Short mmCIF file of C-alpha atoms and ligand atoms in Angstrom, two decimals:
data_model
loop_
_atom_site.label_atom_id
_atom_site.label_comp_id
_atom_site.label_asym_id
_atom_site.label_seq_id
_atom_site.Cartn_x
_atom_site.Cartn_y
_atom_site.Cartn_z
CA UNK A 1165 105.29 123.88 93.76
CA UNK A 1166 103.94 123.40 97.31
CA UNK A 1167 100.70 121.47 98.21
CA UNK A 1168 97.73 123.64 98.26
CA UNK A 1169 96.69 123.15 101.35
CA UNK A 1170 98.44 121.25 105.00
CA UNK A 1171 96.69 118.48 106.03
CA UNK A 1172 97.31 118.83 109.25
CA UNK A 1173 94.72 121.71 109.30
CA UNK A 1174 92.44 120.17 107.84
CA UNK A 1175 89.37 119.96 110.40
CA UNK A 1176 89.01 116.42 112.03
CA UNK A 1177 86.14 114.48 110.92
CA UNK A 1178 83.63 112.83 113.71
CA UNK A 1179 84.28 109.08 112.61
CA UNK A 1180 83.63 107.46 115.91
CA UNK A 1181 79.90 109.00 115.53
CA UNK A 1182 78.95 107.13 112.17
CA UNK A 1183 78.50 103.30 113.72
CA UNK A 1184 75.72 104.79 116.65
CA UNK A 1185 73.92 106.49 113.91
CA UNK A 1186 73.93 103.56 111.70
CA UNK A 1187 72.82 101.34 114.48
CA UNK A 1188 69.34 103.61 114.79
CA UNK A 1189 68.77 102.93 111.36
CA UNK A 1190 69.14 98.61 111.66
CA UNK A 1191 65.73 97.62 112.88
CA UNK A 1192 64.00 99.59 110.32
CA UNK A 1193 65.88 97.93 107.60
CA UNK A 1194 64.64 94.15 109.24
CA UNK A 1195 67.98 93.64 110.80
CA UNK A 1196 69.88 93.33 114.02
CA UNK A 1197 73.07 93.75 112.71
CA UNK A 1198 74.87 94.54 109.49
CA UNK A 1199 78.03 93.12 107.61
CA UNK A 1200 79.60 96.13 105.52
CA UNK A 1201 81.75 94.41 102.85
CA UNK A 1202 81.64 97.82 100.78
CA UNK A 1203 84.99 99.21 100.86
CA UNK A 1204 84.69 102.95 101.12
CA UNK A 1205 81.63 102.49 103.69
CA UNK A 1206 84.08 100.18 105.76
CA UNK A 1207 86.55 103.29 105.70
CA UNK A 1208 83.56 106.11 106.55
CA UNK A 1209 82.38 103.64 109.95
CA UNK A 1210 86.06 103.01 111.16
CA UNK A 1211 88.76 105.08 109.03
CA UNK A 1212 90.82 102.18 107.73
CA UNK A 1213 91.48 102.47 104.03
CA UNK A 1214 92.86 98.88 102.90
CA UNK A 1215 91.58 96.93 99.87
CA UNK A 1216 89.78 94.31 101.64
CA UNK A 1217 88.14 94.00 104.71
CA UNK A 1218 84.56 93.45 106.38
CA UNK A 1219 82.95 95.15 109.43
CA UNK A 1220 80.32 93.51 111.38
CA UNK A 1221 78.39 96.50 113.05
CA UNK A 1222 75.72 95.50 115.55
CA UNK A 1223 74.75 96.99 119.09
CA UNK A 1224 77.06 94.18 120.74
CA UNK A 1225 79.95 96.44 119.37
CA UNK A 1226 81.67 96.23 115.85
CA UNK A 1227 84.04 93.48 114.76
CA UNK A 1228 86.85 94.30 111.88
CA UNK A 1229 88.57 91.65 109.94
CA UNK A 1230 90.86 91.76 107.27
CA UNK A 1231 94.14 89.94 106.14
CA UNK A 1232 97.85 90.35 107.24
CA UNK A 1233 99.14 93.14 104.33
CA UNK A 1234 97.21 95.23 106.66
CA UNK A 1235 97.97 93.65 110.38
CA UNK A 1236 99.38 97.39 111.61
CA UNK A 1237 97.64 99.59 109.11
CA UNK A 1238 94.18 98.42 109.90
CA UNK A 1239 95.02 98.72 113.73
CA UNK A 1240 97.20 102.39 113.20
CA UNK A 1241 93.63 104.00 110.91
CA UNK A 1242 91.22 102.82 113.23
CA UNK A 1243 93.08 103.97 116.68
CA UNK A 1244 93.77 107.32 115.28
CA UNK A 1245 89.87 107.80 113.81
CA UNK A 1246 89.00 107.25 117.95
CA UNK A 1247 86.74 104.23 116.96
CA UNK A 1248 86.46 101.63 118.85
CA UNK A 1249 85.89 98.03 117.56
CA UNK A 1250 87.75 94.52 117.75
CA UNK A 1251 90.34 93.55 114.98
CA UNK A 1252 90.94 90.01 113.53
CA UNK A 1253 93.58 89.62 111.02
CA UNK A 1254 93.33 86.46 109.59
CA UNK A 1255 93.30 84.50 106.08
CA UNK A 1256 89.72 84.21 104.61
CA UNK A 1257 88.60 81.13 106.25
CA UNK A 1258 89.51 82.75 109.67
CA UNK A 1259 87.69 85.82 109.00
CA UNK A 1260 84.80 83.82 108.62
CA UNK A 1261 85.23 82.13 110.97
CA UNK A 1262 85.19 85.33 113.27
CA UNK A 1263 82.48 87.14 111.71
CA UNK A 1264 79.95 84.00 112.01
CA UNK A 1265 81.34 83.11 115.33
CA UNK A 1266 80.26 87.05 116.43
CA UNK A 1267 76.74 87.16 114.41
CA UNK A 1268 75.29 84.10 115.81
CA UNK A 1269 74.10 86.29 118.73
CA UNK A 1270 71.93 88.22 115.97
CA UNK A 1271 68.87 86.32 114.48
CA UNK A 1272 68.80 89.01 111.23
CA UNK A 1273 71.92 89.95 109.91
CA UNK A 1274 72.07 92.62 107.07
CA UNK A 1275 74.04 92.30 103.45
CA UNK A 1276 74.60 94.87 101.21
CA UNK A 1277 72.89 93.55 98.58
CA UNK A 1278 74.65 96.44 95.69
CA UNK A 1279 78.14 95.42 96.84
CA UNK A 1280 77.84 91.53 98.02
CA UNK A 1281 79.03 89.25 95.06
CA UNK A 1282 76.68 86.31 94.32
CA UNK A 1283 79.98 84.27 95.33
CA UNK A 1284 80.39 85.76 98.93
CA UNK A 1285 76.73 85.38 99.09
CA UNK A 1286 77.20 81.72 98.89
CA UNK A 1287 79.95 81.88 101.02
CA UNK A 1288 78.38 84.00 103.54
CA UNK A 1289 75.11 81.50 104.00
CA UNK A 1290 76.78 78.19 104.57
CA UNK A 1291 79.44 80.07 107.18
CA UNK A 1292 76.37 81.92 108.90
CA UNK A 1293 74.12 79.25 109.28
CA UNK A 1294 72.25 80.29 112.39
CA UNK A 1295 71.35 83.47 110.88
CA UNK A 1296 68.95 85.21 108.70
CA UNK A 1297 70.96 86.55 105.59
CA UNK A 1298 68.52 90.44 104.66
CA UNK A 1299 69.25 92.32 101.99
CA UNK A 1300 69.64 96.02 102.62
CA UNK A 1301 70.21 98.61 100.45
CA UNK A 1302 72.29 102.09 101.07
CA UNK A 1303 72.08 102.03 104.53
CA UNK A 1304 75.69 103.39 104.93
CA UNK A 1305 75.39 105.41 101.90
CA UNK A 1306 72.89 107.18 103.45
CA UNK A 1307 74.63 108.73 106.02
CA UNK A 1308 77.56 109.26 103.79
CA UNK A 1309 75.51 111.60 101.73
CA UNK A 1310 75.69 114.43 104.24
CA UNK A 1311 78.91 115.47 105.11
CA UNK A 1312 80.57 116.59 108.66
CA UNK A 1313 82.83 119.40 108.84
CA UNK A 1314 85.88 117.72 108.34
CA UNK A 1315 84.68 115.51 105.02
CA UNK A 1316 83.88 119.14 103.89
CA UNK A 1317 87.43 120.35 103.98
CA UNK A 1318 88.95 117.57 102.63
CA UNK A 1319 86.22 117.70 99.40
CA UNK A 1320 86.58 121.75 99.15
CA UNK A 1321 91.25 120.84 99.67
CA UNK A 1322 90.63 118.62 96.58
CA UNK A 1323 88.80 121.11 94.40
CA UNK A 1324 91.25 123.83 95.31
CA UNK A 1325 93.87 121.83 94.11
CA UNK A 1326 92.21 121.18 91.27
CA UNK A 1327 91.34 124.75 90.48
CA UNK A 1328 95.69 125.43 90.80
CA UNK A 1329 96.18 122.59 88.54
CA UNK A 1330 93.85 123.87 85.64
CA UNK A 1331 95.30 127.35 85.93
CA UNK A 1332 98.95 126.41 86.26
CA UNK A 1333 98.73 124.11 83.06
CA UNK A 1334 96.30 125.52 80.73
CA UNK A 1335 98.26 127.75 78.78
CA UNK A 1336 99.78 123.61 77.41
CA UNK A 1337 96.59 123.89 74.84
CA UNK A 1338 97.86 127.06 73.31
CA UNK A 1339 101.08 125.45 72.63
CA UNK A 1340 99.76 122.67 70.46
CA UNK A 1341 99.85 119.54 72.84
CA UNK A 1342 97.78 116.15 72.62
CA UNK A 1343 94.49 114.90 74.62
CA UNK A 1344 97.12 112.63 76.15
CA UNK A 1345 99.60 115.55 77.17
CA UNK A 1346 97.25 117.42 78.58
CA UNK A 1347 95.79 115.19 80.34
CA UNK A 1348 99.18 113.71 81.76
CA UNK A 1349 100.79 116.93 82.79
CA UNK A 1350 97.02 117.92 85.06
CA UNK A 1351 97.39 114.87 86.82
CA UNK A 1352 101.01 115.43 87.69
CA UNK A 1353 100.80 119.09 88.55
CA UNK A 1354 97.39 118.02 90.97
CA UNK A 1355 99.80 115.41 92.35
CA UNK A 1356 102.50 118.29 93.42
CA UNK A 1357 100.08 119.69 94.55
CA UNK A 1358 98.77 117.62 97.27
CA UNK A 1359 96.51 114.98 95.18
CA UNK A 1360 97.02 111.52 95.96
CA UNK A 1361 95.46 110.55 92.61
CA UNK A 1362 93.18 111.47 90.23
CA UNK A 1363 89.81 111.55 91.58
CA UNK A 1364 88.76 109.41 88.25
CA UNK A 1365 90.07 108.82 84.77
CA UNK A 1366 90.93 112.53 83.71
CA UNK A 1367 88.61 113.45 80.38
CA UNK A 1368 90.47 115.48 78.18
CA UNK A 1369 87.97 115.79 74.71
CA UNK A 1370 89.05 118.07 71.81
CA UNK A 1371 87.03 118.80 68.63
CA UNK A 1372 84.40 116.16 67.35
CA UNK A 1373 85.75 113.92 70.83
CA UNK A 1374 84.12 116.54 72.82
CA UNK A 1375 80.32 115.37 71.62
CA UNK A 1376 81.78 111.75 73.74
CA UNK A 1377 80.69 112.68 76.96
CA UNK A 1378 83.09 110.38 78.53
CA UNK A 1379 85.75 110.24 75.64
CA UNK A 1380 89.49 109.19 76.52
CA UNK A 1381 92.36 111.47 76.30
CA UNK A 1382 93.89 110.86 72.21
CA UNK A 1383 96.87 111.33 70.38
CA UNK A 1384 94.73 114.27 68.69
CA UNK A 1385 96.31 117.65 68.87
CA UNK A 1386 93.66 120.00 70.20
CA UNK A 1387 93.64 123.19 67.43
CA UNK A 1388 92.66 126.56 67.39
CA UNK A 1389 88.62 127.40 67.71
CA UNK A 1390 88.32 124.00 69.00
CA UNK A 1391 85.95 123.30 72.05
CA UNK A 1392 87.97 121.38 74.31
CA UNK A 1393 86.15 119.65 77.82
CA UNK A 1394 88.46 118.86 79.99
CA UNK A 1395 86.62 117.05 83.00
CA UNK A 1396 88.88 115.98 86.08
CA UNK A 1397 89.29 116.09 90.23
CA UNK A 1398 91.78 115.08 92.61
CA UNK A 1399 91.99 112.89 95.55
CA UNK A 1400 92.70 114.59 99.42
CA UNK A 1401 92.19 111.81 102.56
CA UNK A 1402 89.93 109.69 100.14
CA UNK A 1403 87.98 112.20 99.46
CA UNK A 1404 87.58 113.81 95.57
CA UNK A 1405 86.36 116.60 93.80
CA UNK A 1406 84.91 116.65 90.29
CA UNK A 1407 85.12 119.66 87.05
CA UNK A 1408 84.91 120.16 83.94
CA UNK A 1409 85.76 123.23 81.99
CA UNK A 1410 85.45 123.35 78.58
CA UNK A 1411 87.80 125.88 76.64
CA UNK A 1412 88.84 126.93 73.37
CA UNK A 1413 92.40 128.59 71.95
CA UNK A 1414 91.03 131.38 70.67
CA UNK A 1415 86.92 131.86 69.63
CA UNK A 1416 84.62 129.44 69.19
CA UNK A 1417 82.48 130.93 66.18
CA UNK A 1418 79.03 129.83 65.16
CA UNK A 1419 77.33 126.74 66.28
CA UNK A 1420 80.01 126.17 68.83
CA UNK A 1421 79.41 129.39 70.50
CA UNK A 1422 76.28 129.27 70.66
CA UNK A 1423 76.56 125.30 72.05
CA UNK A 1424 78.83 126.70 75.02
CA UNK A 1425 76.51 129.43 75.85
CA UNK A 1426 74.04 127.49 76.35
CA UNK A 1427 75.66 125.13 78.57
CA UNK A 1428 76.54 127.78 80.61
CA UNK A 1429 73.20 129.37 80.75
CA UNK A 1430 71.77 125.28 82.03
CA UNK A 1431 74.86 125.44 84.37
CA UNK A 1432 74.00 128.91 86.01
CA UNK A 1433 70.36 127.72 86.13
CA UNK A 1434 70.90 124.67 87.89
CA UNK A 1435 73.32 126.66 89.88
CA UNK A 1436 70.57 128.61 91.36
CA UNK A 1437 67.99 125.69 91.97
CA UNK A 1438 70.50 124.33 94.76
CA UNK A 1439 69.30 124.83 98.00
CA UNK A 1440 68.78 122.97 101.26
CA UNK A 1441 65.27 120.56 101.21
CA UNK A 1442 65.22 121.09 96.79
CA UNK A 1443 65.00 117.66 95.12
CA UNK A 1444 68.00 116.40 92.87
CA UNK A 1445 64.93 115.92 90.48
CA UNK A 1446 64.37 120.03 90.92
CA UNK A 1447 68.10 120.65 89.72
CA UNK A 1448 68.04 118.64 86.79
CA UNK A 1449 64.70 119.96 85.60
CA UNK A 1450 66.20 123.51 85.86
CA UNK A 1451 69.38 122.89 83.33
CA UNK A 1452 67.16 120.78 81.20
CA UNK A 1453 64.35 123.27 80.43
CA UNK A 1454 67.03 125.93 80.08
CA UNK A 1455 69.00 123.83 77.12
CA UNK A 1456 65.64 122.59 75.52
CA UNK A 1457 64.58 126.39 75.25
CA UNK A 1458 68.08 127.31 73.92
CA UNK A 1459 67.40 124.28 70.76
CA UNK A 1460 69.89 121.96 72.56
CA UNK A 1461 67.15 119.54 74.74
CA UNK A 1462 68.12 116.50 72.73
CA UNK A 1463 71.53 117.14 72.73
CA UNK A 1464 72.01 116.80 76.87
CA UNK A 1465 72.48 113.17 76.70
CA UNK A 1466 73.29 112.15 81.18
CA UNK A 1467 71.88 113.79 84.67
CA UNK A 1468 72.58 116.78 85.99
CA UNK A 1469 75.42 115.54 88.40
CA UNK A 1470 75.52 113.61 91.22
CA UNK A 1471 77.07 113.51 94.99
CA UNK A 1472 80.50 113.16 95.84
CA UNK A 1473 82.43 112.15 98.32
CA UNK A 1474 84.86 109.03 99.12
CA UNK A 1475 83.34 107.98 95.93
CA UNK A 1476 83.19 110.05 92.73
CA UNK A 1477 79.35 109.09 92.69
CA UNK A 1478 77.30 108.85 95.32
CA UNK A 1479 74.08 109.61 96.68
CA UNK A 1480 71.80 112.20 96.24
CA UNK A 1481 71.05 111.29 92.66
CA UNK A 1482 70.73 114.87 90.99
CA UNK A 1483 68.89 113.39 87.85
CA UNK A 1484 65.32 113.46 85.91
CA UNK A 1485 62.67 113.05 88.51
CA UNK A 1486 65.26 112.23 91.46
CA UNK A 1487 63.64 112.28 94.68
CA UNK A 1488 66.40 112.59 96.41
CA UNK A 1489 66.85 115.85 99.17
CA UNK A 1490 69.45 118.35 98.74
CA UNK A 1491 69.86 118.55 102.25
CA UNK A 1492 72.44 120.63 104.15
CA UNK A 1493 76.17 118.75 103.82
CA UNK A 1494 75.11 117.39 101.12
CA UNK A 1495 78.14 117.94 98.37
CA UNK A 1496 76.62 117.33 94.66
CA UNK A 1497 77.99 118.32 91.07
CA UNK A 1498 76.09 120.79 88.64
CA UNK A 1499 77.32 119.46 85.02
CA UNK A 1500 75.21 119.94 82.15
CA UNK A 1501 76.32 119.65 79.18
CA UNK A 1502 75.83 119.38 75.35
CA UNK A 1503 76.75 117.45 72.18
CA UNK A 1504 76.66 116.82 68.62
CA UNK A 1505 78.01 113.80 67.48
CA UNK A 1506 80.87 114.51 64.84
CA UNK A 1507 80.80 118.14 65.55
CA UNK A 1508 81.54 118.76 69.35
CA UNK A 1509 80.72 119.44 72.79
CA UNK A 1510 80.45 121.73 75.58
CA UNK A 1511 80.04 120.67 79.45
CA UNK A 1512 80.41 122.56 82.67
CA UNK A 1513 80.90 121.29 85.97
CA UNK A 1514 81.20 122.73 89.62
CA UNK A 1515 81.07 120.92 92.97
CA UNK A 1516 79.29 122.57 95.61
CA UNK A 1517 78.31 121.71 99.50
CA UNK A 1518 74.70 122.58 100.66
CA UNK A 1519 75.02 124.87 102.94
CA UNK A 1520 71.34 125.48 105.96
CA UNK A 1521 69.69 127.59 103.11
CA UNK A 1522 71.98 128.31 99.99
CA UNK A 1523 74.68 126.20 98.42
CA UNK A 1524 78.29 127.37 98.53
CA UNK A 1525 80.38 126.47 95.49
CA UNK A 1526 83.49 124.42 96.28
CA UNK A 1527 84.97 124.85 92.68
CA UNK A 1528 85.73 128.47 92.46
CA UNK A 1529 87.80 128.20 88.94
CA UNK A 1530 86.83 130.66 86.47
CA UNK A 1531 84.34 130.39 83.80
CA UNK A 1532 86.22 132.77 80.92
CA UNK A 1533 87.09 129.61 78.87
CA UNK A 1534 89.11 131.35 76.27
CA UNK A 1535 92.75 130.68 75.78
ZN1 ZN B 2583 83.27 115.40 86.19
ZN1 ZN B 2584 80.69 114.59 87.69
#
């Protein structure tokens, strides 16, 4: 089975432009420079992708350390990415070292107050002793929320292969396999084609596990008239993409049907509030007033969705009374859903990008769930 896509034309992403536009966002935030310890925000600024590693941004010019597992990958990711900024690989100590020896010349230097450990923390004030430790909050994350023309491609390359993958494999429920089975053999066939990993841990939820909204895959033999959600994404260049379908080997009869209808009644709904300059708030409101006025209000039991990107949530929050902006590049998940505990569950998912007006879908899989 060949990948899905070639990487090689995938469109290039502007990383080199990310550190100026975070720099016009510092003195607002009470600082003159900023230490990103978060992982994926250190890989958005300069493109290298290792475990561990901190970048000091600040208008002097940016300042990467890390340790020696990643002595030529650190210096290989952030060459090809264009960006330019000094590299010190070094134990801890020396890193440090480095870091505090570079931020004296700032009197406010910025933490990241969601990803900074209350260890490091400690650390980080006795080594930086001549500065001002400020807490910021989602400074990166902000910019990572809209999306440049190449993150786009590599989000809509994971969703395509995760559209193949569902369709290759889903006849497997027919046949009488497990949660577990199913759940192996989509991971495997997004793999061959073109995933580097599942985008998060794959949700396959038969029968009365379906009303779990994040259930794990089972030893449980999905059966006939069953609702089965099956909620999964793959992994292209860091970037993921996030699903769910929720099908059934044969009918669903009864309450069931009428629980999946509904979910994809909320799903079209909020479908159709995305748009450029809506709220996430808007979004949510629009799937929850169409399952309360199907009978199924108390039964949608999590948000709307949420944005994606080098993480499988990130901002904008597309939740109850989220203030958040839809704006365009924005990439956010639609995924109501539904559930009644012992019985079953129903939830649908798309990703789609904001587009200057409208919202394009980026999960184009189809929506007949019957097997
Ligand atoms: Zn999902
Ligand atoms: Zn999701």
């Amino acid at each position: 089975m060949p990948p899905v896509f070639s990487p090689a034309e995938l469109a290039p992403m502007d990383v080199a432009g990310r550190v100026p536009r975070l720099l016009e966002l510092l003195d607002a935030a009470g600082c003159d420079a900023l230490l990103v310890t978060k992982a994926e925000n250190v890989r958005y600024l300069t493109g290298f992708s290792g475990s561990a590693g901190m970048l000091l941004v600040s208008p002097a010019g940016s300042l990467l350390v890390t340790d020696g597992r990643y002595r030529e990958q650190a210096g290989e990711q952030v060459a090809s990415a264009g960006v330019e900024c000094e590299l010190v690989v070094d134990a801890a100590k020396g890193q440090l070292d480095a870091l505090a020896s570079a931020a004296q010349r700032h009197g406010r230097l910025g933490l990241e107050a969601t990803s900074v450990t209350w260890s490091l923390q400690q650390r980080l004030a006795s080594s930086f002793d001549r500065s001002e430790l400020v807490a910021t909050r989602g400074l990166v994350e902000r910019l990572r929320a809209v999306k440049d023309a190449g993150e786009a491609a590599r989000i809509e390359a994971a969703c395509d292969v995760a559209d193949v993958a569902i369709a290759q494999v889903k006849s497997m429920l027919a046949e009488g396999c497990t949660e577990a089975q199913f759940a192996t053999e989509l991971e495997a066939e997004m793999r061959r084609r073109g995933s580097s990993g599942a985008s998060f841990e794959t949700i396959v939820a038969s029968g009365p596990n379906g009303a779990k909204p994040h259930a794990r895959p089972t030893e449980r033999v999905v059966g006939r008239g069953e609702l089965v959600v099956v909620d999964f994404g793959a992994t292209v260049d860091g970037y993921r993409s996030d699903m769910t379908r929720t099908l059934c080997v044969g009918a669903p009869e009864g309450e069931l049907a009428r629980l999946v209808e509904a979910v994809f009644a909320a799903q079209r709904a909020g479908l159709r509030a995305v748009a450029a300059g809506v709220t996430g708030g808007a979004v949510d409101e629009a799937c929850r007033t169409s399952l309360v006025e199907a009978g199924y209000g108390d039964a949608f039991l999590h948000s709307t969705g949420h944005g994606v990107g080098l993480e499988i949530h990130e901002s904008p929050a597309v939740a109850k009374d989220s203030a958040d902006i839809l704006g365009p590049g924005t990439v956010v998940t639609v995924e109501p859903g539904a559930y009644l505990a012992g019985f079953g569950g129903a939830r649908i998912e798309d990703t789609v990008l904001v587009g200057s007006s409208v919202a394009r879908p980026l999960t184009k899989s189809t929506k007949d769930y019957t097997l």
